[in-house]
Structure formats: C-alpha cells, structure tokens
Short mmCIF file of C-alpha atoms in Angstrom, two decimals:
data_model
loop_
_atom_site.label_atom_id
_atom_site.label_comp_id
_atom_site.label_asym_id
_atom_site.label_seq_id
_atom_site.Cartn_x
_atom_site.Cartn_y
_atom_site.Cartn_z
CA UNK A 1 7.58 -18.22 21.59
CA UNK A 2 4.84 -15.87 20.45
CA UNK A 3 5.61 -13.62 17.48
CA UNK A 4 3.64 -10.46 16.87
CA UNK A 5 4.31 -10.15 13.17
CA UNK A 6 2.28 -7.63 11.26
CA UNK A 7 2.12 -7.97 7.50
CA UNK A 8 0.78 -5.48 4.97
CA UNK A 9 -0.64 -8.49 3.10
CA UNK A 10 -2.96 -9.30 6.02
CA UNK A 11 -3.90 -5.69 6.55
CA UNK A 12 -4.61 -5.29 2.83
CA UNK A 13 -6.86 -8.34 2.63
CA UNK A 14 -8.65 -7.33 5.85
CA UNK A 15 -9.10 -3.78 4.58
CA UNK A 16 -10.41 -5.10 1.25
CA UNK A 17 -12.84 -7.51 2.91
CA UNK A 18 -14.16 -4.86 5.31
CA UNK A 19 -14.61 -2.41 2.46
CA UNK A 20 -16.48 -4.97 0.34
CA UNK A 21 -18.70 -5.90 3.31
CA UNK A 22 -19.54 -2.22 3.74
CA UNK A 23 -20.49 -1.95 0.07
CA UNK A 24 -22.68 -5.08 0.31
CA UNK A 25 -24.36 -4.40 3.66
CA UNK A 26 -24.17 -0.63 4.06
CA UNK A 27 -23.03 -1.22 7.66
CA UNK A 28 -20.73 1.74 8.39
CA UNK A 29 -18.78 -0.24 10.99
CA UNK A 30 -17.15 -2.19 8.15
CA UNK A 31 -16.08 1.03 6.46
CA UNK A 32 -14.75 2.33 9.78
CA UNK A 33 -12.72 -0.87 10.19
CA UNK A 34 -11.25 -0.50 6.69
CA UNK A 35 -10.28 3.11 7.38
CA UNK A 36 -8.79 2.15 10.75
CA UNK A 37 -6.65 -0.53 9.06
CA UNK A 38 -5.48 1.95 6.42
CA UNK A 39 -4.62 4.50 9.09
CA UNK A 40 -2.60 1.88 10.95
CA UNK A 41 -0.43 1.31 7.87
CA UNK A 42 0.01 5.02 7.17
CA UNK A 43 0.61 6.08 10.77
CA UNK A 44 2.26 3.06 12.40
CA UNK A 45 3.93 0.87 9.77
CA UNK A 46 5.36 3.62 7.60
CA UNK A 47 8.42 4.34 9.71
CA UNK A 48 10.81 4.31 6.75
CA UNK A 49 10.87 8.09 6.31
CA UNK A 50 7.11 8.00 5.82
CA UNK A 51 7.09 4.86 3.68
CA UNK A 52 6.63 1.18 4.33
CA UNK A 53 9.77 -0.84 5.07
CA UNK A 54 11.83 -2.02 2.12
CA UNK A 55 10.84 -5.54 1.04
CA UNK A 56 13.31 -7.13 -1.34
CA UNK A 57 12.64 -10.85 -1.50
CA UNK A 58 10.38 -13.81 -0.96
CA UNK A 59 6.69 -13.60 -0.20
CA UNK A 60 7.29 -10.40 1.77
CA UNK A 61 8.30 -8.66 -1.43
CA UNK A 62 4.72 -8.89 -2.66
CA UNK A 63 2.90 -7.98 0.56
CA UNK A 64 2.92 -4.21 0.03
CA UNK A 65 1.45 -4.70 -3.44
CA UNK A 66 -1.51 -6.59 -1.98
CA UNK A 67 -2.08 -3.71 0.41
CA UNK A 68 -1.92 -1.12 -2.39
CA UNK A 69 -4.43 -3.09 -4.49
CA UNK A 70 -7.15 -2.76 -1.85
CA UNK A 71 -6.02 0.57 -0.42
CA UNK A 72 -6.65 2.44 -3.69
CA UNK A 73 -10.22 1.11 -3.84
CA UNK A 74 -10.81 2.57 -0.39
CA UNK A 75 -9.27 5.90 -1.39
CA UNK A 76 -11.59 6.11 -4.39
CA UNK A 77 -14.72 5.52 -2.29
CA UNK A 78 -16.48 8.82 -1.68
CA UNK A 79 -18.17 7.28 1.38
CA UNK A 80 -14.84 7.66 3.17
CA UNK A 81 -14.46 10.95 5.03
CA UNK A 82 -12.72 13.51 2.81
CA UNK A 83 -9.91 14.17 5.32
CA UNK A 84 -9.06 10.46 5.39
CA UNK A 85 -9.28 10.19 1.60
CA UNK A 86 -6.96 13.19 1.28
CA UNK A 87 -4.42 11.73 3.72
CA UNK A 88 -4.52 8.35 1.95
CA UNK A 89 -4.31 9.98 -1.48
CA UNK A 90 -1.23 11.94 -0.44
CA UNK A 91 0.34 8.82 1.09
CA UNK A 92 -0.05 6.57 -1.94
CA UNK A 93 1.09 9.39 -4.23
CA UNK A 94 4.20 9.91 -2.09
CA UNK A 95 4.95 6.16 -2.17
CA UNK A 96 4.61 6.03 -5.95
CA UNK A 97 6.63 9.21 -6.47
CA UNK A 98 9.53 8.02 -4.32
CA UNK A 99 9.50 4.62 -5.97
CA UNK A 100 9.37 6.07 -9.49
CA UNK A 101 12.05 8.69 -8.92
CA UNK A 102 14.45 6.77 -6.67
CA UNK A 103 13.59 3.06 -6.60
CA UNK A 104 13.26 2.19 -10.29
CA UNK A 105 16.30 1.70 -12.49
CA UNK A 106 15.65 3.91 -15.55
CA UNK A 107 17.67 1.59 -17.82
CA UNK A 108 16.02 -1.69 -16.88
CA UNK A 109 12.72 -0.30 -15.54
CA UNK A 110 12.98 -2.74 -12.64
CA UNK A 111 12.02 -2.13 -9.02
CA UNK A 112 13.85 -4.23 -6.46
CA UNK A 113 11.87 -3.49 -3.31
CA UNK A 114 13.94 -0.60 -1.97
CA UNK A 115 12.10 2.69 -2.07
CA UNK A 116 15.16 4.90 -2.30
CA UNK A 117 17.73 2.68 -4.03
CA UNK A 118 17.20 1.46 -7.56
CA UNK A 119 18.73 -1.87 -8.49
CA UNK A 120 21.92 -1.68 -10.53
CA UNK A 121 21.78 -2.49 -14.23
CA UNK A 122 23.22 -5.97 -13.65
CA UNK A 123 21.49 -6.63 -10.29
CA UNK A 124 19.04 -9.49 -10.10
CA UNK A 125 15.56 -8.42 -9.02
CA UNK A 126 13.04 -10.73 -7.41
CA UNK A 127 9.67 -11.10 -9.06
CA UNK A 128 7.69 -10.40 -5.88
CA UNK A 129 9.13 -6.97 -5.07
CA UNK A 130 8.97 -5.99 -8.74
CA UNK A 131 5.29 -7.00 -8.77
CA UNK A 132 4.70 -4.74 -5.78
CA UNK A 133 6.08 -1.89 -7.85
CA UNK A 134 3.80 -2.84 -10.73
CA UNK A 135 0.80 -3.04 -8.41
CA UNK A 136 1.56 0.39 -6.98
CA UNK A 137 1.80 1.88 -10.48
CA UNK A 138 -1.46 0.13 -11.40
CA UNK A 139 -3.07 1.67 -8.30
CA UNK A 140 -1.90 5.09 -9.45
CA UNK A 141 -3.57 4.49 -12.82
CA UNK A 142 -6.95 3.97 -11.17
CA UNK A 143 -6.52 6.55 -8.40
CA UNK A 144 -9.17 9.19 -8.85
CA UNK A 145 -8.43 12.87 -8.31
CA UNK A 146 -9.78 14.34 -5.09
#
C-alpha cells in the first residue's frame, strides 16, 4: 500500500536546502523552490483554522519546529518577493500568537502541541512538541520586521 504522507519536517529541510543553494549559487530557481514549499505549507497544510495540525507526541511533535527553523530564514531574506515575505511574516506571527495566548500553560510555561488548548497544570507534556514551541518562539526572536 502506498502512503502519501507529507511531513513539515521534510518540507522544512527541503526549503532550507533550496534556500541555502540559492545563497551559494545565486540560481533563482532554488529560491523559487523554497518559496513554493513555504506556500504549500501556508496554503495547503494549514487547515487547522489557518494553522498546522496539532502535533502532540513522538517524532511528529517536533516536525513543525524543524519547518519553523528554516522558514524564518526564508522570511528574513530580502531576495524573496515582498508580497511572499509579508504573507509568510503574517503566518508565522499568527502561529506564534495563537500558541502563546492559547497553547501555553501560563503556570508551567509548557506547550503540549495543541495550538488552542494549553496543557493542564498536572498534564504530562512530551519533549518534542514542547521543543516545537521553543523553536517557534526562537524564530520569532530572529524574525526581522518588514
């Protein structure tokens, strides 16, 4: 049986590699590929009220974080068309805002992988989804203003 799984981890590493190849070679096709991958995540995979699906456990809990790590580097690159940068900037800001206001427990400061439901004070939280939250906040720290 063939499975057509799509993971933000793979898209993130592809996006990051394409972006780095563009910076090394100057070949705009690599930049176009990176932007196309980013647009796929924003427009096709973000069907959870405009966000990526919740990811609460296992390896999958970390996949969004890998995407955010490379995505923010693309957003900060002024070689990317301004309209795409603006769309990506708004997207990552919305993700971080929803996570920070709804997905993080203010008492424990833990993120459990659900965008709109913070873990309870006594709820166990997996390391991988919490790391995704940390990686998204780290991305927001390096995100440049438009």
